[in-house]
Short mmCIF file of C-alpha atoms in Angstrom, two decimals:
data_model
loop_
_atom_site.label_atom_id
_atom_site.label_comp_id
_atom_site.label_asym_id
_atom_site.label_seq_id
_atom_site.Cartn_x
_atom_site.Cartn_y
_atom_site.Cartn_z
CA UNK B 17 -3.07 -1.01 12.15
CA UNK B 18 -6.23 -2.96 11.42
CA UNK B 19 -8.28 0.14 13.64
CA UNK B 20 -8.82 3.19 12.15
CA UNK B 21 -7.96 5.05 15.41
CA UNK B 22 -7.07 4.57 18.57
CA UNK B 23 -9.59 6.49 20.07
CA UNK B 24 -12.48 4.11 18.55
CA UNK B 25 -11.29 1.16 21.36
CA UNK B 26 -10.67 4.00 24.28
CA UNK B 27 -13.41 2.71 26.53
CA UNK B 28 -12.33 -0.35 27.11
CA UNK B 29 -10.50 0.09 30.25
CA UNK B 30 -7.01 -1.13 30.72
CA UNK B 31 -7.37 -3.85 33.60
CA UNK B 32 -10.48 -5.94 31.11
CA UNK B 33 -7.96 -5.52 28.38
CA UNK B 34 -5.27 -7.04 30.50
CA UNK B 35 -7.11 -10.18 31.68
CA UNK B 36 -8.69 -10.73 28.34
CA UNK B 37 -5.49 -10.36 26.61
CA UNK B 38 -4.04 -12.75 29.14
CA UNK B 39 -6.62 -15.57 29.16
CA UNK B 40 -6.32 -15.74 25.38
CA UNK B 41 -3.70 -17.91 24.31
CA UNK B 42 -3.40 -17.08 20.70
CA UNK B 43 -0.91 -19.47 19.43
CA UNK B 44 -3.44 -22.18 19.78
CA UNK B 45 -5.62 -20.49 17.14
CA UNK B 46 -5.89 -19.81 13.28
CA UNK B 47 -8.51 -18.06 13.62
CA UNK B 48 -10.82 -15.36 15.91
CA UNK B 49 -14.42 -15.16 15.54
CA UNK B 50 -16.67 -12.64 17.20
CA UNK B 51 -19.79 -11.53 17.77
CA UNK B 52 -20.72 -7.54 17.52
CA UNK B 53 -23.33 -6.75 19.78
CA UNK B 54 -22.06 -6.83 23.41
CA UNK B 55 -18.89 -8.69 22.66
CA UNK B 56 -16.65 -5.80 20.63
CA UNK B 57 -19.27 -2.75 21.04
CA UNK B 58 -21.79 -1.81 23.20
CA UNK B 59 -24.78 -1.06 20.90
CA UNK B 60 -27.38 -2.43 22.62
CA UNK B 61 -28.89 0.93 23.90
CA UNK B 62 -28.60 2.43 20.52
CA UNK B 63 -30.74 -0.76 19.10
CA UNK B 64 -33.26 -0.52 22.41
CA UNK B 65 -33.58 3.05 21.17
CA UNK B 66 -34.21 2.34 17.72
CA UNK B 67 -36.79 -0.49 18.67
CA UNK B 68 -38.32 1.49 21.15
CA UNK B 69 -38.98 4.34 18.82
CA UNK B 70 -40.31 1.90 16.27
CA UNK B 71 -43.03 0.18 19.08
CA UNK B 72 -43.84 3.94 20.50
CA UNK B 73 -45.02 4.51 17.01
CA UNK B 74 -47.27 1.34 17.37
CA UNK B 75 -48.54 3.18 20.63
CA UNK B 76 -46.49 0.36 22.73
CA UNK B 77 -43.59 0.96 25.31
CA UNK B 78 -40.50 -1.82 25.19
CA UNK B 79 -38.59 -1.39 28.52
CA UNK B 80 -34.86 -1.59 28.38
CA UNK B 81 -35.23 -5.26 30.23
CA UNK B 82 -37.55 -6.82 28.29
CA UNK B 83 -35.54 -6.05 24.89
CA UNK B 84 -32.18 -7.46 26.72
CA UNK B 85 -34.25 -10.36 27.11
CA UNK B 86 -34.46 -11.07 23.42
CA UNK B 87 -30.69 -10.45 22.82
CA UNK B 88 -29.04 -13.19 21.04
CA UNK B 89 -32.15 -14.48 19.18
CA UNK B 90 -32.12 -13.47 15.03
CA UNK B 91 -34.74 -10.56 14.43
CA UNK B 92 -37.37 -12.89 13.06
CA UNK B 93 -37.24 -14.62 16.36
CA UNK B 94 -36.74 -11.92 18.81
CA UNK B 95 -39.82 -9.53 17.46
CA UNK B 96 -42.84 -11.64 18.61
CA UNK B 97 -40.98 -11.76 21.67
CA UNK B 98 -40.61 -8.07 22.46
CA UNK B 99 -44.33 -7.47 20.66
CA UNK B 100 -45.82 -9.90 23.50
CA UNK B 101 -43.61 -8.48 26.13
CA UNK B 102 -44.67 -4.48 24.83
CA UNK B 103 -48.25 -5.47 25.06
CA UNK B 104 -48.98 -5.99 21.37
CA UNK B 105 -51.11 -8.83 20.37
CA UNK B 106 -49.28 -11.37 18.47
CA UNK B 107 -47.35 -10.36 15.68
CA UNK B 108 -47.79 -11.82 12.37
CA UNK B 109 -45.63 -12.35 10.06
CA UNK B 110 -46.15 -9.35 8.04
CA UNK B 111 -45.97 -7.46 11.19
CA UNK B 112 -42.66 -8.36 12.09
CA UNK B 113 -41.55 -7.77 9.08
CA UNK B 114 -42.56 -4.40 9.11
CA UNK B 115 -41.32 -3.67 12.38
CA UNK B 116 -37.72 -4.98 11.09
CA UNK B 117 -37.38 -2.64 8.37
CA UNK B 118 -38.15 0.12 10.40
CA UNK B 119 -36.18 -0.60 12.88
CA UNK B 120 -33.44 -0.97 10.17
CA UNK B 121 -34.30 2.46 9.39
CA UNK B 122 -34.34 4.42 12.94
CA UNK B 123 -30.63 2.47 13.91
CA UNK B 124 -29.24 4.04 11.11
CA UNK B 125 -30.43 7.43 11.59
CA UNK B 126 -29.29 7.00 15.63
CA UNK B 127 -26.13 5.58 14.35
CA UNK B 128 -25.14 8.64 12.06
CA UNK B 129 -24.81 10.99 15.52
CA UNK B 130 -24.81 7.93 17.82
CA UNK B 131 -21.51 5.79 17.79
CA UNK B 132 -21.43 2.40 19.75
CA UNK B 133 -18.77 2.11 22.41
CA UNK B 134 -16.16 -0.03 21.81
CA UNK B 135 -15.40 -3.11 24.40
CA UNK B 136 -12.30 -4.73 25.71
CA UNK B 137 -12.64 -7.48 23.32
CA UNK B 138 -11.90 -5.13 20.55
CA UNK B 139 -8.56 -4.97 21.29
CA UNK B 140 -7.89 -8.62 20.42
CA UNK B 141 -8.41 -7.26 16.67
CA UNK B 142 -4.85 -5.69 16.90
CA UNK B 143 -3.06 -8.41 18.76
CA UNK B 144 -4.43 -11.21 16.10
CA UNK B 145 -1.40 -10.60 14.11
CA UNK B 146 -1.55 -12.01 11.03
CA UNK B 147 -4.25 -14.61 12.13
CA UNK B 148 -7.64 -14.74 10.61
CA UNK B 149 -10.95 -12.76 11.47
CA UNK B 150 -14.63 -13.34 11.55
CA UNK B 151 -17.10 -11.18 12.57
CA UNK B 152 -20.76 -13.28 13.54
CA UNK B 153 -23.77 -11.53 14.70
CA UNK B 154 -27.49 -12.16 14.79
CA UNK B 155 -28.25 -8.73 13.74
CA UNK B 156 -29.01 -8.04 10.07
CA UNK B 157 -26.73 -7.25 7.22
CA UNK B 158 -27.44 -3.74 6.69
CA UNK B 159 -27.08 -2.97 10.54
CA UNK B 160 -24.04 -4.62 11.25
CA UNK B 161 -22.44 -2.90 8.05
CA UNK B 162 -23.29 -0.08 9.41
CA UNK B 163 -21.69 -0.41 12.39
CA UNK B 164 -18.61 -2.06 11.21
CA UNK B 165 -18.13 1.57 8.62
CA UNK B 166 -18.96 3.71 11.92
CA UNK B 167 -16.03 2.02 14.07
CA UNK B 168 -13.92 1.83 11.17
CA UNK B 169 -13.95 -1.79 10.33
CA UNK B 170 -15.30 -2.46 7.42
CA UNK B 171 -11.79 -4.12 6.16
CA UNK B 172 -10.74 -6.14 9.33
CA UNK B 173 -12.76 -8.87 9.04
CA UNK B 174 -12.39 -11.69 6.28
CA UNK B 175 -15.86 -12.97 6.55
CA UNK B 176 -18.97 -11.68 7.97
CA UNK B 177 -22.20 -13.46 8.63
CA UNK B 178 -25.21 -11.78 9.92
CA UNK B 179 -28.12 -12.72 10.81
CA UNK B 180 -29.40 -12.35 7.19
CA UNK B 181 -26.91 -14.95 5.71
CA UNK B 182 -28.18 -18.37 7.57
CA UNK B 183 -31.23 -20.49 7.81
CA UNK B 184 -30.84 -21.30 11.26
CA UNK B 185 -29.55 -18.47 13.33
CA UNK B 186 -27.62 -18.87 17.43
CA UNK B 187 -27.55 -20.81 19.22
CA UNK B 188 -27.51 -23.08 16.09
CA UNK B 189 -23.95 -23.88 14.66
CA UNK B 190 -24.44 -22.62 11.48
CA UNK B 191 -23.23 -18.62 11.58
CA UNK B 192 -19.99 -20.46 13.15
CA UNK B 193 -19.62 -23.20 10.43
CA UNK B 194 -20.39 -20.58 7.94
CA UNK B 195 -17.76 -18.22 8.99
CA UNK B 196 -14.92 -20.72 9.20
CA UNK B 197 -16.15 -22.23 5.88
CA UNK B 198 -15.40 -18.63 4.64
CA UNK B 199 -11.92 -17.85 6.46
CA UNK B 200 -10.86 -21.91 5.36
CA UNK B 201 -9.89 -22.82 8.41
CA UNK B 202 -11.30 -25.79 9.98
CA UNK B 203 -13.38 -25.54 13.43
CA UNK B 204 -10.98 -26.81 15.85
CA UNK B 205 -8.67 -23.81 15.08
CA UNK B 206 -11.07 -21.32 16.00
CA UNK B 207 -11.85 -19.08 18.59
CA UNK B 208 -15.48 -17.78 19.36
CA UNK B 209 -15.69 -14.56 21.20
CA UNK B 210 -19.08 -13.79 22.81
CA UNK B 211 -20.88 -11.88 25.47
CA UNK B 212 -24.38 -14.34 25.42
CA UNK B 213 -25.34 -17.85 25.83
CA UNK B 214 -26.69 -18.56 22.80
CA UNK B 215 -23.89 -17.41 20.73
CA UNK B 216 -21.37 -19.30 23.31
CA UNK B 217 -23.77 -22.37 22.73
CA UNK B 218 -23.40 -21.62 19.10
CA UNK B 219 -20.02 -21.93 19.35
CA UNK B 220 -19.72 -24.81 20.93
CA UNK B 221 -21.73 -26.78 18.91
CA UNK B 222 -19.17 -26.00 15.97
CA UNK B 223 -16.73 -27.65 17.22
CA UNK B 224 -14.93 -24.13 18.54
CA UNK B 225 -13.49 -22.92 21.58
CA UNK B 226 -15.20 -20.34 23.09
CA UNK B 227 -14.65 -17.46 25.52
CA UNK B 228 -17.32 -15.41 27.66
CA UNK B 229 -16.25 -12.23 27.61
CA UNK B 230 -18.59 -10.73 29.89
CA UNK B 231 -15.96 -12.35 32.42
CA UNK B 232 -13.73 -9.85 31.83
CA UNK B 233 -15.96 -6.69 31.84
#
């Protein structure tokens, strides 16, 4: 069993499971890489939270939509965005910086009586078999450690590249390259599992098949 328990992948519901499992022909593949946020859990109101608290602090209000509109992008990208779309005036460097580590900060706390829901896709980590893992996100290190040790996961996955670990974040190709760089297998044996464009773009441009699974939600 590569999932701690059972109960951690209950909310996927069995008819998404069924089409996802069914669409993915797994013979074709060495190896299955996926994304976190959106693809195998559903964190992102437990990171709007966390941002949200950090911007009401800076007396500004980030609505639900206008941090979903920064999803995908790496932190250093997606802060300016959600600054300028909360009001703030421009954010400089040093201010986004700030803003990340406390952000860091407030998900953990929310993640310690918070936990993420877990997504149809996450049922593909049983029925790899024996084939190879990668876990991809834009989010950084410490997060997405954190979430992997709250759903139980910190051993399933043979490589994992956040956010932190590249240059040039999705929808670039490097996280993918990376990650199959790490697992040793080469691109066209891999299978990208996302939920947004620019990690399916990302994807792509490594050479990898990809699958949307926001199809099968």
């Amino acid at each position: 069993m590569r999932l701690r328990s059972a109960e951690k992948a209950a909310g996927a519901d069995a008819p998404s499971v069924g089409r996802l499992l069914s669409a993915v022909q797994l013979h074709d593949y060495d190896a299955l890489l996926f994304d976190l946020d959106g693809t195998l859990v559903d964190t992102m109101p437990l990171h709007h939270r966390a941002y949200a608290e950090v911007f009401a602090a800076r007396g500004a209000e980030l609505s639900l939509v206008d941090y979903m509109a920064s999803v995908g992008a790496p932190a250093r990208a997606a802060i300016p965005l959600m600054a300028q779309a909360a009001g703030m005036l421009p954010a400089t460097p040093e201010e986004v910086l700030a803003i990340h580590r406390a952000k860091k900060i407030a998900f953990t706390q929310i993640l310690r009586t918070s936990a993420p829901q877990a997504l149809a896709a996450s049922r593909l980590i049983e029925a790899a078999g024996e084939r190879k893992l990668a876990l991809v996100s834009s989010g950084n290190r410490d997060g997405v450690m954190a979430i992997l040790e709250t759903m139980g996961w910190t051993a399933v996955f043979g490589a994992v590249v956040s956010g932190d670990d590249v240059v040039n974040g999705k929808p670039d190709p490097e996280p993918y390259l990376k990650a199959a760089a790490m697992l040793g297998v080469v691109p066209a044996r891999c299978l990208v599992l996302e939920d947004a464009e620019a990690g399916l773009a990302s994807g792509r441009a490594a050479g990898m098949s990809v699958i949307d699974v926001t199809q099968f939600s």
